[in-house]
Amino acid sequence: MIRRFDSDTALLVIDVQKGVDRLDYYGGPNGRRNNPEAESNMLALLAEWRDRGRTVAFTIHDSREPGSPLKLSLETGEQKPGFEPAADDIVVVKDVNSGFIGTSLEIDLRRAGIDRLAIVGFFTNMCVETTTRMAGNLGFDTYLVPDCCAASNRIGPDGVDHDPEAVHQMTVANLHGEFCTTLGLDQAVALLT
């Protein structure tokens, strides 16, 4: 049963960094993504969350991969405008796909009294998926807001270029009902009121 997002629920914002715009890195020379409204949707949800004084957590990716645009030493590692963490937000820096591996995220959330998460960010099929799966496995009551996420196209081992919307939808289908409950942006906002 879905219940109201109270003080036990944090908004977890995953990897909203300038480097996610380097779609050639993620999807090849014809790199592209779905959901061009992802950032504006995330900012709307983040504003609603902050207006109610609820806990916000961020993961920031500092990749181990050579050539990755998600390195904090690069300008592309910076947060996108509007996604700068506030002084009292939970912030962890990660170097793998999951926000829970090698970070204090679980401990920080539990110390803050958080047992429910609403997850948004980049990319649906990469760090969002991995973090969502682990959140569910760790026992958090986990919600994904796909309107506030985006996926890149992916080139399969057979050379097939998989459409970013199809990648996004399949990832959401794999997660929903097994690792999380998916909600639309309007549903997530309504659960805050």
Short mmCIF file of C-alpha atoms in Angstrom, two decimals, residues 125-188:
data_model
loop_
_atom_site.label_atom_id
_atom_site.label_comp_id
_atom_site.label_asym_id
_atom_site.label_seq_id
_atom_site.Cartn_x
_atom_site.Cartn_y
_atom_site.Cartn_z
CA ASN A 125 19.38 1.96 -17.04
CA MET A 126 22.67 2.53 -15.24
CA CYS A 127 23.15 4.17 -11.84
CA VAL A 128 19.44 4.73 -11.21
CA GLU A 129 18.71 1.06 -11.87
CA THR A 130 21.61 -0.26 -9.80
CA THR A 131 20.89 2.02 -6.85
CA THR A 132 17.15 1.25 -6.98
CA ARG A 133 17.79 -2.50 -6.97
CA MET A 134 20.12 -2.21 -3.99
CA ALA A 135 17.75 0.11 -2.10
CA GLY A 136 15.03 -2.51 -2.44
CA ASN A 137 17.42 -5.28 -1.40
CA LEU A 138 18.53 -3.27 1.64
CA GLY A 139 14.93 -3.04 2.83
CA PHE A 140 14.10 0.55 1.93
CA ASP A 141 10.50 1.12 0.80
CA THR A 142 11.60 2.29 -2.64
CA TYR A 143 9.82 4.42 -5.25
CA LEU A 144 11.08 5.36 -8.70
CA VAL A 145 9.80 8.41 -10.56
CA PRO A 146 10.53 7.64 -14.24
CA ASP A 147 9.28 11.08 -15.35
CA CYS A 148 12.33 12.39 -13.50
CA CYS A 149 14.83 10.02 -15.13
CA ALA A 150 16.33 9.54 -18.58
CA ALA A 151 18.16 6.77 -20.41
CA SER A 152 20.63 6.87 -23.25
CA ASN A 153 20.52 4.63 -26.28
CA ARG A 154 22.69 1.53 -25.93
CA ILE A 155 24.67 -0.38 -28.52
CA GLY A 156 24.32 -4.12 -27.91
CA PRO A 157 27.11 -6.67 -28.36
CA ASP A 158 25.51 -7.51 -31.73
CA GLY A 159 25.84 -3.89 -32.86
CA VAL A 160 22.11 -3.17 -32.58
CA ASP A 161 21.39 0.41 -31.49
CA HIS A 162 18.62 0.21 -28.87
CA ASP A 163 16.33 3.22 -28.71
CA PRO A 164 16.63 5.24 -25.46
CA GLU A 165 12.88 5.23 -24.81
CA ALA A 166 12.78 1.44 -25.17
CA VAL A 167 15.79 1.11 -22.85
CA HIS A 168 14.08 3.39 -20.31
CA GLN A 169 10.73 1.55 -20.48
CA MET A 170 12.30 -1.90 -20.19
CA THR A 171 14.38 -0.81 -17.19
CA VAL A 172 11.30 0.60 -15.46
CA ALA A 173 9.37 -2.62 -16.25
CA ASN A 174 12.18 -4.72 -14.75
CA LEU A 175 12.28 -2.66 -11.56
CA HIS A 176 8.56 -2.08 -10.90
CA GLY A 177 6.95 -4.55 -8.53
CA GLU A 178 10.21 -6.32 -7.79
CA PHE A 179 12.60 -3.67 -6.44
CA CYS A 180 10.38 -0.59 -6.26
CA THR A 181 7.03 0.98 -7.02
CA THR A 182 6.97 3.44 -9.90
CA LEU A 183 5.09 6.72 -9.65
CA GLY A 184 4.36 9.56 -12.05
CA LEU A 185 5.58 13.03 -11.14
CA ASP A 186 2.05 14.16 -10.22
CA GLN A 187 1.59 11.11 -7.99
CA ALA A 188 4.89 11.78 -6.21
#
